[in-house]
XYZ file of C-alpha atoms in Angstrom:
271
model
C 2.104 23.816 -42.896
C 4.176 24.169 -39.869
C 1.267 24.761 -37.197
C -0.761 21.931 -38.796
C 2.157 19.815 -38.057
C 2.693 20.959 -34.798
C -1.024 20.236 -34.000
C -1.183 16.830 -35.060
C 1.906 16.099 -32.940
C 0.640 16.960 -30.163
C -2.980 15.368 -30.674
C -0.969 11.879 -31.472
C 1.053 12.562 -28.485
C -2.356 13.121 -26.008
C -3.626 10.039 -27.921
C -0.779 7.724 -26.820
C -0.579 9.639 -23.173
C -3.513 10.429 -21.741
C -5.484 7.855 -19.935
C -8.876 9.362 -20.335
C -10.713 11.301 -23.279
C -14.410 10.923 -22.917
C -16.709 13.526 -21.006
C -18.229 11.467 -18.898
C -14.773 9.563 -17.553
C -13.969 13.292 -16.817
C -17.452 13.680 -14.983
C -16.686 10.762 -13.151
C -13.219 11.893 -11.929
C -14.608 15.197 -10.929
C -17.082 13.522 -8.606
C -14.905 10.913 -7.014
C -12.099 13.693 -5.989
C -14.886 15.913 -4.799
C -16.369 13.009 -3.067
C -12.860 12.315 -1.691
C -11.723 15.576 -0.513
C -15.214 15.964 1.490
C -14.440 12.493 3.356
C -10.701 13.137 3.287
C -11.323 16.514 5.077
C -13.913 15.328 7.110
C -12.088 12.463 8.428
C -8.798 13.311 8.215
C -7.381 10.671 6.068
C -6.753 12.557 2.973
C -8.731 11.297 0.308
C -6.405 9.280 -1.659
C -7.556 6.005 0.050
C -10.795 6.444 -2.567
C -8.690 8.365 -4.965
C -6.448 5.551 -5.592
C -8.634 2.794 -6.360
C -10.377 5.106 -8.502
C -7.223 5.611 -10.761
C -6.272 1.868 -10.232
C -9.466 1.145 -11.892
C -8.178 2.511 -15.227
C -4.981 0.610 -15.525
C -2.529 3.250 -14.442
C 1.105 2.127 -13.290
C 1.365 1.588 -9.663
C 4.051 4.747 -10.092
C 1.186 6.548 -12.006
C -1.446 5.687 -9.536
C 0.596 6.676 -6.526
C 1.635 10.295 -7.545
C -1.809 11.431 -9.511
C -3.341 10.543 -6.654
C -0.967 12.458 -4.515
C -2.145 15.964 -6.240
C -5.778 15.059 -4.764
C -4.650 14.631 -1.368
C -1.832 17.772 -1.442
C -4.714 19.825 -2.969
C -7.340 18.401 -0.216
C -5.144 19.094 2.451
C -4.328 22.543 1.498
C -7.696 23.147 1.231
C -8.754 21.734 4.208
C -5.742 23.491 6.342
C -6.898 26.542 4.883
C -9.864 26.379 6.516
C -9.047 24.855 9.905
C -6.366 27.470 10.093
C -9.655 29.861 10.016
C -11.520 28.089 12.742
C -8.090 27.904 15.024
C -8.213 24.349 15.296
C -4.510 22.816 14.087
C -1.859 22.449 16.847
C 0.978 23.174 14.227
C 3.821 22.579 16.907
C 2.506 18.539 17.272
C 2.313 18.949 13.041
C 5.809 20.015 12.691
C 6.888 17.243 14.727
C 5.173 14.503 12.602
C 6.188 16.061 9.783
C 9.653 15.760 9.930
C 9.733 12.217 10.521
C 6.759 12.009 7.875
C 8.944 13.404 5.270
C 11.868 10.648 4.604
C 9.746 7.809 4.027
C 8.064 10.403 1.628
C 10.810 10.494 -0.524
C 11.623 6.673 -0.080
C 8.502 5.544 -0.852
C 8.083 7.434 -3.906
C 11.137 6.105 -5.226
C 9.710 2.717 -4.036
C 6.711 2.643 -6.358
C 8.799 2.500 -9.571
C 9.899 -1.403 -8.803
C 6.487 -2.573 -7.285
C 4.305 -4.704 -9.964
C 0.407 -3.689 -10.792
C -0.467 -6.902 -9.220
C 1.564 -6.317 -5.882
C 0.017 -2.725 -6.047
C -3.258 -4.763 -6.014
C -2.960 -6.762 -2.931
C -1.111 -4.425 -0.772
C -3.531 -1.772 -1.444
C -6.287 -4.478 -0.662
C -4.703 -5.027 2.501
C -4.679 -0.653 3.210
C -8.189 -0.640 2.247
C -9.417 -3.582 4.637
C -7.568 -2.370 7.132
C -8.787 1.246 6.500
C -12.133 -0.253 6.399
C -12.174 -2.406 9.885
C -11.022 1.013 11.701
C -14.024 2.754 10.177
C -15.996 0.320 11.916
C -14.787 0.081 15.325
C -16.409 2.545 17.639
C -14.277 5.299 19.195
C -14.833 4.720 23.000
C -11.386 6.104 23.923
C -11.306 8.944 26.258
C -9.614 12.369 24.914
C -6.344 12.513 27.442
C -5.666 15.391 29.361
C -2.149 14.312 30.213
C 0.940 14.683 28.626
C 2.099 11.291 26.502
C 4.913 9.545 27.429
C 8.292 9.492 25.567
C 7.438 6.069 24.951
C 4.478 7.219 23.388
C 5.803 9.717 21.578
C 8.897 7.827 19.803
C 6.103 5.254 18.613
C 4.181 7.830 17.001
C 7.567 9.365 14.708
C 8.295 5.805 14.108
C 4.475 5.658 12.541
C 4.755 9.047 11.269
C 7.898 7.498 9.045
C 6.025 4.161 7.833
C 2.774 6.532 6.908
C 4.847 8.365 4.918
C 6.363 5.888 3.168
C 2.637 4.646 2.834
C 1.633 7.834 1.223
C 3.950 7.919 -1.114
C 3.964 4.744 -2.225
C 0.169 3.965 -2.636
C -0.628 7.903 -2.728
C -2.888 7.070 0.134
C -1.757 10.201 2.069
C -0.588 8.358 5.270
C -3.854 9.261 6.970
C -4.712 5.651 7.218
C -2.140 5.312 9.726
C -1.826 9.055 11.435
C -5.529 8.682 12.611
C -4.933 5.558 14.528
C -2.152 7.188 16.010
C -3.483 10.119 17.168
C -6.578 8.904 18.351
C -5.296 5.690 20.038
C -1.712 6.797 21.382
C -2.395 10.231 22.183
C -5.798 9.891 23.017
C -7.434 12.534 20.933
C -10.633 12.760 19.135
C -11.383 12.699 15.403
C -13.112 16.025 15.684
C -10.062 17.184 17.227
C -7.173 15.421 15.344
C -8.580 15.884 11.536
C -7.110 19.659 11.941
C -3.447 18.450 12.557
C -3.708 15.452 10.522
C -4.198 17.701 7.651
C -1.642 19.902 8.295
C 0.290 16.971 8.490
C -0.327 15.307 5.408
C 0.039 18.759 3.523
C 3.684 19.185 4.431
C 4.044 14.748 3.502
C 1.819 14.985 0.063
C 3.850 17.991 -1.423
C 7.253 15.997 -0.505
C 6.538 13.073 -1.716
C 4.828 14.964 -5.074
C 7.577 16.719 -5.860
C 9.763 13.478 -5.827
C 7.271 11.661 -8.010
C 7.555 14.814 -10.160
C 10.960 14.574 -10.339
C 11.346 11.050 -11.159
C 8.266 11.617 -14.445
C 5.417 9.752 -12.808
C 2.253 11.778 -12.652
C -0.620 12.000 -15.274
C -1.143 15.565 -15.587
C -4.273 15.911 -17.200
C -5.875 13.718 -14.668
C -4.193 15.080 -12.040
C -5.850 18.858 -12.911
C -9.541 17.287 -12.727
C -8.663 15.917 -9.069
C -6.863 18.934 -7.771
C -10.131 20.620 -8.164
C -12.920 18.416 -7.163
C -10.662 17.726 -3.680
C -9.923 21.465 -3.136
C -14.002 21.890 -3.398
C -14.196 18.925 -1.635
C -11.659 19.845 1.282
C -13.639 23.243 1.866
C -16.971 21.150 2.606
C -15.655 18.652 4.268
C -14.079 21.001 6.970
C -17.265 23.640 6.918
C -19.731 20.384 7.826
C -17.084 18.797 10.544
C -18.762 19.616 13.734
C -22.340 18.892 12.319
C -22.021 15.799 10.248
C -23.263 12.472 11.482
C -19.785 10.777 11.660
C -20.703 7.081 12.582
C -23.239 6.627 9.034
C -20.699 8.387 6.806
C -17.629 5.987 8.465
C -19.933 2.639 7.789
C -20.589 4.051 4.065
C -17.430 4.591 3.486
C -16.115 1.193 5.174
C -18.626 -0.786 2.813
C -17.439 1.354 -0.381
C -13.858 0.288 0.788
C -14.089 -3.651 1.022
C -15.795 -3.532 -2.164
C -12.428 -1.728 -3.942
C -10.323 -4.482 -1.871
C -12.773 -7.284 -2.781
C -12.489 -5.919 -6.821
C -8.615 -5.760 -6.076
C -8.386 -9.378 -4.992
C -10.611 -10.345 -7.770
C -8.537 -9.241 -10.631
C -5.544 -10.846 -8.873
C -7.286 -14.256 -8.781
C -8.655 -13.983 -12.122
């Protein structure tokens, strides 16, 4: 008597809770965080940036949205730093630097997310994804520098490192959106050679900025434990296929894919 009421509690409570509860919504979660962490790794943005929309699509909270998608991108970039760390390729004392300034808008912008309206949540992430989508496009005809950035230079980039991670926590975007610019046009390195640091970067950001959204009862869990997997699988490929992958068709795919989400997002708002 006692165990058949305890199992009918808890199937009314998954009923009211859980977002999803058909296979193939599953399926398609599995493949969009796989599909993310490969990108995320590859390009050093994270994942979340196609993570998000994804969850945004089923009528999550902005709050909700934000920190499920945060397990994808601490679970990408912990994959992805796992194996970068192999191949010797993350400059952990630039990482470290980032980080700390990365860290308190982390935390801010998690607490952020609870007052920010679904259609708000809507345009501003419109406005991440366009812009996301514009620096896909542009061709990267800077030069890597070979001399040391200015202090100019570098204050500018911990101011950044603060907005992206109020960003990331925020929109659960992982802040790669706006590291990437940074590093490649202030300190003049290359994707290739910033996606390393980047991810080491938005490892130390993601699990900040989870834990806060933890604390504060945001997350999906269910959903969350489909994403963590597909972008840990995801993360591994994306960093094994780096140095061999055509970057320039995967960054106009993915820019197209992007302005769609943003044009969807606008839509709805309209509507």
């Amino acid at each position: 008597m006692h165990s058949s009421f305890f199992i009918y509690s808890v199937l009314v409570y998954l009923q009211r809770c859980l977002v999803i509860t058909l296979p193939h919504e599953i399926l398609i979660l599995i493949i969009v965080s796989f599909g993310a962490g490969t990108l995320g790794s590859l390009l050093g943005l994270g994942g979340g940036f196609i993570i998000g929309p994804a969850l945004t699509f089923m009528s999550l909270a902005p709050s909700q949205v934000a920190s499920t998608s945060l397990f994808g991108v601490f679970s990408n970039s912990v994959s992805a730093t796992i194996a970068y760390s192999r191949q010797k390729r993350i400059d952990y004392s630039l990482g470290i630097k980032f980080s700390l300034f990365a860290v308190p808008g982390a935390i801010i912008g998690a607490y952020v997310s609870r007052f920010i309206s679904l259609p708000e949540f809507k345009f501003y992430f419109a406005l991440i994804l366009i812009g996301t989508s514009i620096y896909m496009l542009r061709k990267n005809t800077l030069k890597e520098r070979t001399t040391k950035p200015s202090s100019t230079v570098m204050i500018l980039c911990y101011a950044s490192s603060f907005f992206a991670g109020i960003l990331a926590s925020l929109f659960g975007v992982g802040g790669g959106v706006v590291f990437m610019p940074v590093m490649v046009g202030l300190l003049g390195m290359s994707v290739h050679s910033s996606a390393p640091t980047l991810q080491f970067i938005l490892l130390i950001s993601s699990i900040v900025g989870l834990l806060t959204h933890v604390a504060l009862g945001h997350p999906d869990y269910l959903i969350a434990a489909i994403i963590v997997g597909g972008a840990f699988a995801g993360g591994q490929l994306g960093a094994k296929i780096s140095l061999t992958v055509r970057e320039r068709i995967l960054r106009i795919l993915l820019a197209i894919g992007l302005f769609g989400a943003a044009a969807k997002f606008i839509g709805d708002i309209l509507s």
